[in-house]
Amino acid sequence: MTGLKKTIIRTGLETLYFSGAHVMMRPFVSGLGAILTLHHVRPARPDRFQPNRLLEVTPDFLESVLRYLRRAGFALVSLDEMHQRLIEEDFRQRFVCITIDDGYRDTLQCAYPILKREQVPFAVFIPTSFPDRLGELWWLALEAVVARNEHISILVNGEEQSLECRTLADKVHAYDQLYGWIRSFATEDELRNVVRDLSARYQVDIAAFCDDLCMNWEELTELAADPLVTIGAHTVNHVMLAKVSEQVARSEMAMSRAVIEASLGVRPDHLSYPVGDKTSAGPREFRIAAALGFKTAVTTRPGVLFASHRDHLTALPRISLNGEHQQLRYVRVLLSGAATAVWNGFQQVDAA
Ligand SMILES: [Zn+2]
């Protein structure tokens, strides 16, 4: 995320918090509850260059969020329980679901002990190529290329371009440039090809990230045995589904469910769209997920849940616990619905 964007988000959250506006707006915009998104939960690292830091929070922060949620009277429920409450219109108590994407090993090592001790149900969304050790965590490969080199050359539209990566500021700029460029591609294939090419040029072993960072099937079996844990599907190859053909999108969703069922003996009823923003999941994906029989599917479109989401169960918004903003007051503002209401133009459901 660019520095400017971070500042705008932070300033907006601070303004809503310190002006008290989020308290005044809460009765109108807070909805029924929310689904929280986490990725890594692990101790803070000292590295100065951490372009993916938004994807990780510390165990201490997770603990303080859980304590706050209990204090504030939220019911902490599973996705099945949330689904039931939505379809039965049981809105007596505001609720929060905890979801953790990608199946990193720190989910088992750092998040699980806390959630277990607090008896909090949670869902883990697994891209099956990660435990199969065939996954490409391309955003980490990109980070490694920029971190380990002082200079990068890359082919853009057939022309050799070069990027300086000497200082921290150079690296932040180079990463933002590269990330923005590859996210603008129309297809997932183009993105993967550029990252594979860069990784080969600069000797970054993409496959190694799976082994280093992601749970294997044994570890997932251990986690899945706990009734607190819901295992959800997150496609096979962690693809941005809107950037592949309809046939591939459908098979990515269906295959990941079949592989999880075969490996863990549980058939996932819930799906998380990889990346999950508007460029990676839209009406076509919402329709396919519903047709495949998923009870719910979650995006990363920001928002809290309203009664009207009952009719859009495969297009649910979530609220990300962003590692760049690890302050309880931001969580309070986000769960008040005030920030997301402003970002969404006060529209409750965004399924278009
Ligand atoms: Zn993911």
Short mmCIF file of C-alpha atoms and ligand atoms in Angstrom, two decimals:
data_model
loop_
_atom_site.label_atom_id
_atom_site.label_comp_id
_atom_site.label_asym_id
_atom_site.label_seq_id
_atom_site.Cartn_x
_atom_site.Cartn_y
_atom_site.Cartn_z
CA MET A 1 0.00 0.00 0.00
CA THR A 2 1.36 3.44 -0.82
CA GLY A 3 2.26 5.83 1.97
CA LEU A 4 -0.37 8.29 0.83
CA LYS A 5 -3.15 5.70 0.85
CA LYS A 6 -2.10 4.56 4.32
CA THR A 7 -2.19 8.14 5.57
CA ILE A 8 -5.63 8.76 4.12
CA ILE A 9 -7.06 5.61 5.73
CA ARG A 10 -5.42 6.38 9.06
CA THR A 11 -6.56 10.01 9.03
CA GLY A 12 -10.12 8.94 8.20
CA LEU A 13 -10.19 6.42 11.03
CA GLU A 14 -8.67 8.91 13.49
CA THR A 15 -11.16 11.60 12.49
CA LEU A 16 -14.12 9.27 12.95
CA TYR A 17 -12.73 8.15 16.32
CA PHE A 18 -11.68 11.43 17.91
CA SER A 19 -14.65 13.44 16.59
CA GLY A 20 -16.96 10.90 18.19
CA ALA A 21 -18.76 10.64 14.84
CA HIS A 22 -18.49 6.85 14.89
CA VAL A 23 -20.55 6.75 18.11
CA MET A 24 -23.27 8.96 16.68
CA MET A 25 -23.36 7.03 13.42
CA ARG A 26 -23.27 3.58 15.05
CA PRO A 27 -27.03 3.02 15.50
CA PHE A 28 -27.56 3.62 11.78
CA VAL A 29 -24.60 1.90 10.20
CA SER A 30 -23.33 -0.77 12.59
CA GLY A 31 -25.42 -3.63 11.19
CA LEU A 32 -25.66 -7.04 12.81
CA GLY A 33 -22.02 -7.91 13.11
CA ALA A 34 -18.93 -8.45 11.06
CA ILE A 35 -16.48 -10.98 9.72
CA LEU A 36 -12.86 -10.19 10.53
CA THR A 37 -10.01 -11.12 8.18
CA LEU A 38 -6.55 -12.10 9.38
CA HIS A 39 -3.56 -13.53 7.53
CA HIS A 40 -0.35 -13.87 9.57
CA VAL A 41 -0.42 -13.70 13.36
CA ARG A 42 3.18 -13.57 14.57
CA PRO A 43 5.59 -11.47 16.59
CA ALA A 44 6.69 -8.23 14.92
CA ARG A 45 9.86 -8.57 12.82
CA PRO A 46 12.66 -6.01 12.82
CA ASP A 47 13.08 -5.80 9.01
CA ARG A 48 12.63 -2.26 7.78
CA PHE A 49 11.38 -3.29 4.34
CA GLN A 50 8.03 -5.06 4.90
CA PRO A 51 5.70 -4.21 2.01
CA ASN A 52 3.33 -7.00 3.06
CA ARG A 53 3.13 -5.91 6.68
CA LEU A 54 -0.56 -5.09 6.31
CA LEU A 55 -1.09 -8.87 6.20
CA GLU A 56 0.21 -9.53 9.71
CA VAL A 57 -0.74 -8.67 13.25
CA THR A 58 0.99 -9.61 16.50
CA PRO A 59 -0.38 -12.21 18.94
CA ASP A 60 -0.74 -9.40 21.52
CA PHE A 61 -2.93 -7.41 19.16
CA LEU A 62 -5.14 -10.43 18.46
CA GLU A 63 -5.54 -10.96 22.21
CA SER A 64 -6.48 -7.35 22.82
CA VAL A 65 -9.03 -7.46 19.98
CA LEU A 66 -10.64 -10.59 21.43
CA ARG A 67 -10.79 -8.99 24.89
CA TYR A 68 -12.36 -5.88 23.41
CA LEU A 69 -14.95 -7.91 21.47
CA ARG A 70 -16.00 -9.76 24.63
CA ARG A 71 -16.13 -6.54 26.66
CA ALA A 72 -18.21 -4.84 23.97
CA GLY A 73 -20.75 -7.67 24.09
CA PHE A 74 -20.16 -9.27 20.70
CA ALA A 75 -20.96 -12.97 20.35
CA LEU A 76 -17.95 -14.71 18.81
CA VAL A 77 -19.46 -17.24 16.43
CA SER A 78 -18.51 -19.71 13.70
CA LEU A 79 -19.42 -19.17 10.05
CA ASP A 80 -22.14 -21.85 10.36
CA GLU A 81 -23.64 -20.00 13.31
CA MET A 82 -23.44 -16.68 11.43
CA HIS A 83 -25.13 -18.30 8.42
CA GLN A 84 -27.91 -19.63 10.62
CA ARG A 85 -28.43 -16.28 12.31
CA LEU A 86 -28.63 -14.54 8.94
CA ILE A 87 -31.17 -16.94 7.43
CA GLU A 88 -33.25 -17.17 10.62
CA GLU A 89 -33.03 -13.41 11.11
CA ASP A 90 -31.80 -13.95 14.65
CA PHE A 91 -30.36 -10.53 15.35
CA ARG A 92 -30.59 -10.41 19.16
CA GLN A 93 -26.86 -10.01 19.74
CA ARG A 94 -24.24 -8.47 17.48
CA PHE A 95 -21.71 -11.05 16.40
CA VAL A 96 -18.20 -11.34 15.00
CA CYS A 97 -16.66 -14.22 13.03
CA ILE A 98 -12.90 -14.62 12.99
CA THR A 99 -11.47 -15.82 9.66
CA ILE A 100 -7.83 -16.48 8.81
CA ASP A 101 -6.81 -16.78 5.16
CA ASP A 102 -4.09 -18.88 3.47
CA GLY A 103 -3.19 -21.41 6.20
CA TYR A 104 0.13 -20.06 7.39
CA ARG A 105 1.96 -22.12 10.00
CA ASP A 106 1.69 -19.20 12.44
CA THR A 107 -2.09 -19.79 12.44
CA LEU A 108 -1.32 -23.05 14.26
CA GLN A 109 1.63 -21.76 16.28
CA CYS A 110 0.52 -18.26 17.31
CA ALA A 111 -3.19 -17.67 16.63
CA TYR A 112 -4.60 -21.07 17.58
CA PRO A 113 -3.29 -21.18 21.18
CA ILE A 114 -4.91 -17.80 21.87
CA LEU A 115 -8.21 -18.66 20.17
CA LYS A 116 -8.26 -22.06 21.88
CA ARG A 117 -7.63 -20.59 25.32
CA GLU A 118 -10.38 -18.04 24.77
CA GLN A 119 -12.66 -20.72 23.24
CA VAL A 120 -13.26 -18.61 20.14
CA PRO A 121 -14.45 -20.41 16.99
CA PHE A 122 -12.64 -19.43 13.82
CA ALA A 123 -12.34 -20.37 10.16
CA VAL A 124 -9.18 -21.07 8.18
CA PHE A 125 -9.35 -20.74 4.39
CA ILE A 126 -6.90 -23.03 2.60
CA PRO A 127 -5.65 -22.75 -1.00
CA THR A 128 -4.94 -26.47 -1.47
CA SER A 129 -1.79 -25.94 -3.54
CA PHE A 130 -0.13 -24.52 -0.39
CA PRO A 131 -0.22 -27.75 1.68
CA ASP A 132 0.37 -29.66 -1.57
CA ARG A 133 3.59 -27.59 -1.84
CA LEU A 134 2.78 -26.45 -5.38
CA GLY A 135 1.61 -22.95 -4.48
CA GLU A 136 3.08 -19.67 -5.64
CA LEU A 137 3.03 -16.99 -2.97
CA TRP A 138 3.88 -14.50 -5.67
CA TRP A 139 3.60 -11.37 -3.47
CA LEU A 140 6.39 -12.78 -1.26
CA ALA A 141 8.53 -13.67 -4.27
CA LEU A 142 8.15 -10.08 -5.44
CA GLU A 143 9.10 -8.82 -1.98
CA ALA A 144 12.19 -11.07 -1.94
CA VAL A 145 13.34 -9.91 -5.39
CA VAL A 146 13.16 -6.28 -4.28
CA ALA A 147 14.62 -6.93 -0.81
CA ARG A 148 17.66 -8.90 -2.02
CA ASN A 149 18.74 -6.72 -4.96
CA GLU A 150 20.00 -3.19 -5.41
CA HIS A 151 18.90 -2.97 -8.99
CA ILE A 152 16.21 -4.78 -10.97
CA SER A 153 15.68 -4.88 -14.69
CA ILE A 154 12.42 -6.05 -16.11
CA LEU A 155 10.75 -6.33 -19.50
CA VAL A 156 7.74 -4.04 -19.81
CA ASN A 157 5.94 -4.33 -23.15
CA GLY A 158 9.08 -5.82 -24.70
CA GLU A 159 11.31 -3.01 -23.42
CA GLU A 160 13.95 -3.39 -20.75
CA GLN A 161 13.22 -1.11 -17.80
CA SER A 162 15.28 -0.72 -14.67
CA LEU A 163 14.35 -0.02 -11.08
CA GLU A 164 16.71 1.17 -8.33
CA CYS A 165 16.38 -0.78 -5.07
CA ARG A 166 19.34 0.51 -3.11
CA THR A 167 17.74 2.39 -0.20
CA LEU A 168 14.63 1.60 1.81
CA ALA A 169 12.77 4.37 -0.02
CA ASP A 170 13.90 2.91 -3.38
CA LYS A 171 12.66 -0.52 -2.35
CA VAL A 172 9.27 0.75 -1.18
CA HIS A 173 8.88 2.66 -4.42
CA ALA A 174 10.06 -0.26 -6.59
CA TYR A 175 7.70 -2.70 -4.86
CA ASP A 176 4.73 -0.35 -5.25
CA GLN A 177 5.56 0.14 -8.94
CA LEU A 178 5.90 -3.58 -9.61
CA TYR A 179 2.88 -4.54 -7.53
CA GLY A 180 0.65 -1.90 -9.16
CA TRP A 181 1.85 -2.93 -12.61
CA ILE A 182 1.23 -6.66 -12.24
CA ARG A 183 -2.10 -6.18 -10.47
CA SER A 184 -3.25 -4.18 -13.50
CA PHE A 185 -2.90 -7.20 -15.82
CA ALA A 186 -6.14 -8.54 -17.26
CA THR A 187 -5.22 -12.16 -16.64
CA GLU A 188 -3.77 -14.20 -13.81
CA ASP A 189 -1.44 -15.93 -16.30
CA GLU A 190 0.32 -12.67 -17.20
CA LEU A 191 0.90 -11.91 -13.52
CA ARG A 192 2.30 -15.37 -12.80
CA ASN A 193 4.58 -15.24 -15.85
CA VAL A 194 6.12 -11.93 -14.83
CA VAL A 195 6.72 -13.10 -11.25
CA ARG A 196 8.16 -16.43 -12.43
CA ASP A 197 10.44 -14.60 -14.82
CA LEU A 198 11.62 -12.16 -12.13
CA SER A 199 12.14 -14.99 -9.63
CA ALA A 200 14.21 -16.97 -12.13
CA ARG A 201 16.32 -13.93 -13.04
CA TYR A 202 17.04 -13.08 -9.40
CA GLN A 203 17.28 -16.63 -7.98
CA VAL A 204 14.24 -16.50 -5.75
CA ASP A 205 12.79 -19.96 -5.14
CA ILE A 206 9.01 -19.36 -5.28
CA ALA A 207 8.19 -22.92 -4.21
CA ALA A 208 10.19 -22.55 -0.96
CA PHE A 209 7.68 -20.11 0.57
CA CYS A 210 5.07 -22.89 0.89
CA ASP A 211 7.40 -25.13 2.86
CA ASP A 212 8.72 -22.28 5.00
CA LEU A 213 5.47 -20.60 5.85
CA CYS A 214 2.40 -22.75 5.22
CA MET A 215 0.88 -25.63 7.15
CA ASN A 216 1.19 -29.08 5.62
CA TRP A 217 -1.68 -31.59 5.59
CA GLU A 218 -0.59 -33.11 8.92
CA GLU A 219 -0.70 -29.76 10.64
CA LEU A 220 -4.05 -29.01 9.02
CA THR A 221 -5.38 -32.35 10.23
CA GLU A 222 -4.42 -31.40 13.78
CA LEU A 223 -6.18 -28.05 13.46
CA ALA A 224 -9.26 -29.45 11.72
CA ALA A 225 -9.80 -31.95 14.56
CA ASP A 226 -10.80 -29.11 16.90
CA PRO A 227 -14.55 -28.37 16.80
CA LEU A 228 -13.68 -24.66 17.18
CA VAL A 229 -12.14 -24.74 13.70
CA THR A 230 -13.97 -24.46 10.38
CA ILE A 231 -11.86 -25.34 7.36
CA GLY A 232 -12.92 -23.32 4.33
CA ALA A 233 -11.97 -23.38 0.65
CA HIS A 234 -9.74 -20.69 -0.87
CA THR A 235 -9.33 -22.19 -4.40
CA VAL A 236 -6.50 -24.51 -5.45
CA ASN A 237 -3.94 -22.04 -6.81
CA HIS A 238 -4.94 -18.87 -4.96
CA VAL A 239 -6.01 -17.25 -8.23
CA MET A 240 -7.87 -14.01 -8.71
CA LEU A 241 -10.98 -15.74 -10.01
CA ALA A 242 -12.28 -12.81 -12.04
CA LYS A 243 -9.05 -12.95 -14.07
CA VAL A 244 -9.49 -16.53 -15.30
CA SER A 245 -12.12 -18.13 -17.58
CA GLU A 246 -15.49 -19.15 -16.14
CA GLN A 247 -14.55 -22.81 -16.51
CA VAL A 248 -11.28 -22.36 -14.62
CA ALA A 249 -12.97 -20.27 -11.91
CA ARG A 250 -15.56 -22.98 -11.38
CA SER A 251 -13.01 -25.78 -11.24
CA GLU A 252 -10.72 -23.81 -8.87
CA MET A 253 -13.62 -23.52 -6.41
CA ALA A 254 -14.96 -27.06 -6.83
CA MET A 255 -11.55 -28.76 -6.88
CA SER A 256 -10.34 -27.04 -3.73
CA ARG A 257 -13.41 -28.28 -1.89
CA ALA A 258 -12.87 -31.84 -3.22
CA VAL A 259 -9.16 -31.85 -2.29
CA ILE A 260 -9.87 -30.62 1.26
CA GLU A 261 -12.61 -33.21 1.67
CA ALA A 262 -10.31 -35.99 0.45
CA SER A 263 -7.40 -34.86 2.64
CA LEU A 264 -9.14 -33.85 5.87
CA GLY A 265 -12.46 -35.69 5.69
CA VAL A 266 -14.48 -32.49 6.02
CA ARG A 267 -16.37 -30.93 3.14
CA PRO A 268 -16.00 -27.14 3.22
CA ASP A 269 -19.28 -25.21 3.21
CA HIS A 270 -17.60 -21.82 3.10
CA LEU A 271 -15.32 -20.14 0.56
CA SER A 272 -13.01 -17.14 0.59
CA TYR A 273 -12.17 -15.53 -2.76
CA PRO A 274 -8.38 -15.06 -3.06
CA VAL A 275 -7.36 -11.39 -2.88
CA GLY A 276 -11.10 -10.84 -2.72
CA ASP A 277 -11.44 -7.26 -3.90
CA LYS A 278 -13.50 -6.10 -6.89
CA THR A 279 -10.79 -6.95 -9.38
CA SER A 280 -10.69 -10.58 -8.25
CA ALA A 281 -14.28 -11.53 -7.37
CA GLY A 282 -17.49 -10.16 -8.85
CA PRO A 283 -21.04 -11.18 -9.76
CA ARG A 284 -19.86 -14.11 -11.90
CA GLU A 285 -17.91 -15.60 -8.98
CA PHE A 286 -20.77 -14.94 -6.54
CA ARG A 287 -23.11 -16.84 -8.87
CA ILE A 288 -20.72 -19.79 -9.33
CA ALA A 289 -20.09 -20.13 -5.57
CA ALA A 290 -23.85 -20.17 -4.93
CA ALA A 291 -24.41 -22.72 -7.74
CA LEU A 292 -21.71 -24.96 -6.26
CA GLY A 293 -23.64 -24.97 -3.00
CA PHE A 294 -21.31 -23.01 -0.73
CA LYS A 295 -23.35 -21.72 2.22
CA THR A 296 -21.36 -18.51 2.31
CA ALA A 297 -18.45 -16.94 0.47
CA VAL A 298 -16.45 -13.99 1.71
CA THR A 299 -14.73 -11.16 -0.13
CA THR A 300 -12.31 -8.54 1.15
CA ARG A 301 -14.71 -5.76 0.20
CA PRO A 302 -14.86 -3.75 3.42
CA GLY A 303 -18.12 -3.70 5.33
CA VAL A 304 -20.23 -4.94 8.22
CA LEU A 305 -23.18 -7.31 7.84
CA PHE A 306 -26.80 -6.25 7.46
CA ALA A 307 -30.06 -8.25 7.27
CA SER A 308 -30.03 -7.71 3.51
CA HIS A 309 -26.89 -9.85 3.21
CA ARG A 310 -29.21 -12.84 3.64
CA ASP A 311 -29.88 -12.48 -0.09
CA HIS A 312 -26.17 -12.17 -0.96
CA LEU A 313 -24.58 -14.95 1.07
CA THR A 314 -21.81 -15.54 -1.47
CA ALA A 315 -20.82 -11.86 -1.59
CA LEU A 316 -20.16 -11.09 2.06
CA PRO A 317 -17.92 -8.19 3.07
CA ARG A 318 -15.24 -8.45 5.73
CA ILE A 319 -13.16 -6.16 7.91
CA SER A 320 -9.43 -6.68 7.74
CA LEU A 321 -7.29 -6.49 10.87
CA ASN A 322 -4.63 -4.54 9.05
CA GLY A 323 -1.08 -4.84 10.36
CA GLU A 324 -0.39 -1.22 9.46
CA HIS A 325 -3.14 -0.06 11.81
CA GLN A 326 -2.80 -2.18 14.95
CA GLN A 327 -4.76 0.09 17.27
CA LEU A 328 -7.92 -0.93 19.10
CA ARG A 329 -9.50 2.40 18.32
CA TYR A 330 -9.38 1.59 14.60
CA VAL A 331 -11.11 -1.74 15.26
CA ARG A 332 -13.78 0.10 17.26
CA VAL A 333 -14.38 2.54 14.39
CA LEU A 334 -14.44 -0.28 11.82
CA LEU A 335 -16.92 -2.37 13.81
CA SER A 336 -19.12 0.69 14.38
CA GLY A 337 -19.70 0.50 10.63
CA ALA A 338 -18.94 4.22 10.35
CA ALA A 339 -15.74 3.96 8.33
CA THR A 340 -17.05 1.36 5.91
CA ALA A 341 -20.34 3.27 5.53
CA VAL A 342 -18.35 6.32 4.46
CA TRP A 343 -16.13 4.26 2.12
CA ASN A 344 -19.20 2.52 0.63
CA GLY A 345 -21.26 5.69 0.21
CA PHE A 346 -23.74 4.42 2.85
CA GLN A 347 -24.72 1.54 0.61
CA GLN A 348 -25.25 -1.60 2.76
CA VAL A 349 -24.83 -4.38 0.21
CA ASP A 350 -22.20 -4.25 -2.50
CA ALA A 351 -22.59 -7.34 -4.68
CA ALA A 352 -22.17 -5.76 -8.09
ZN ZN B 1 -5.48 -15.57 0.39
#
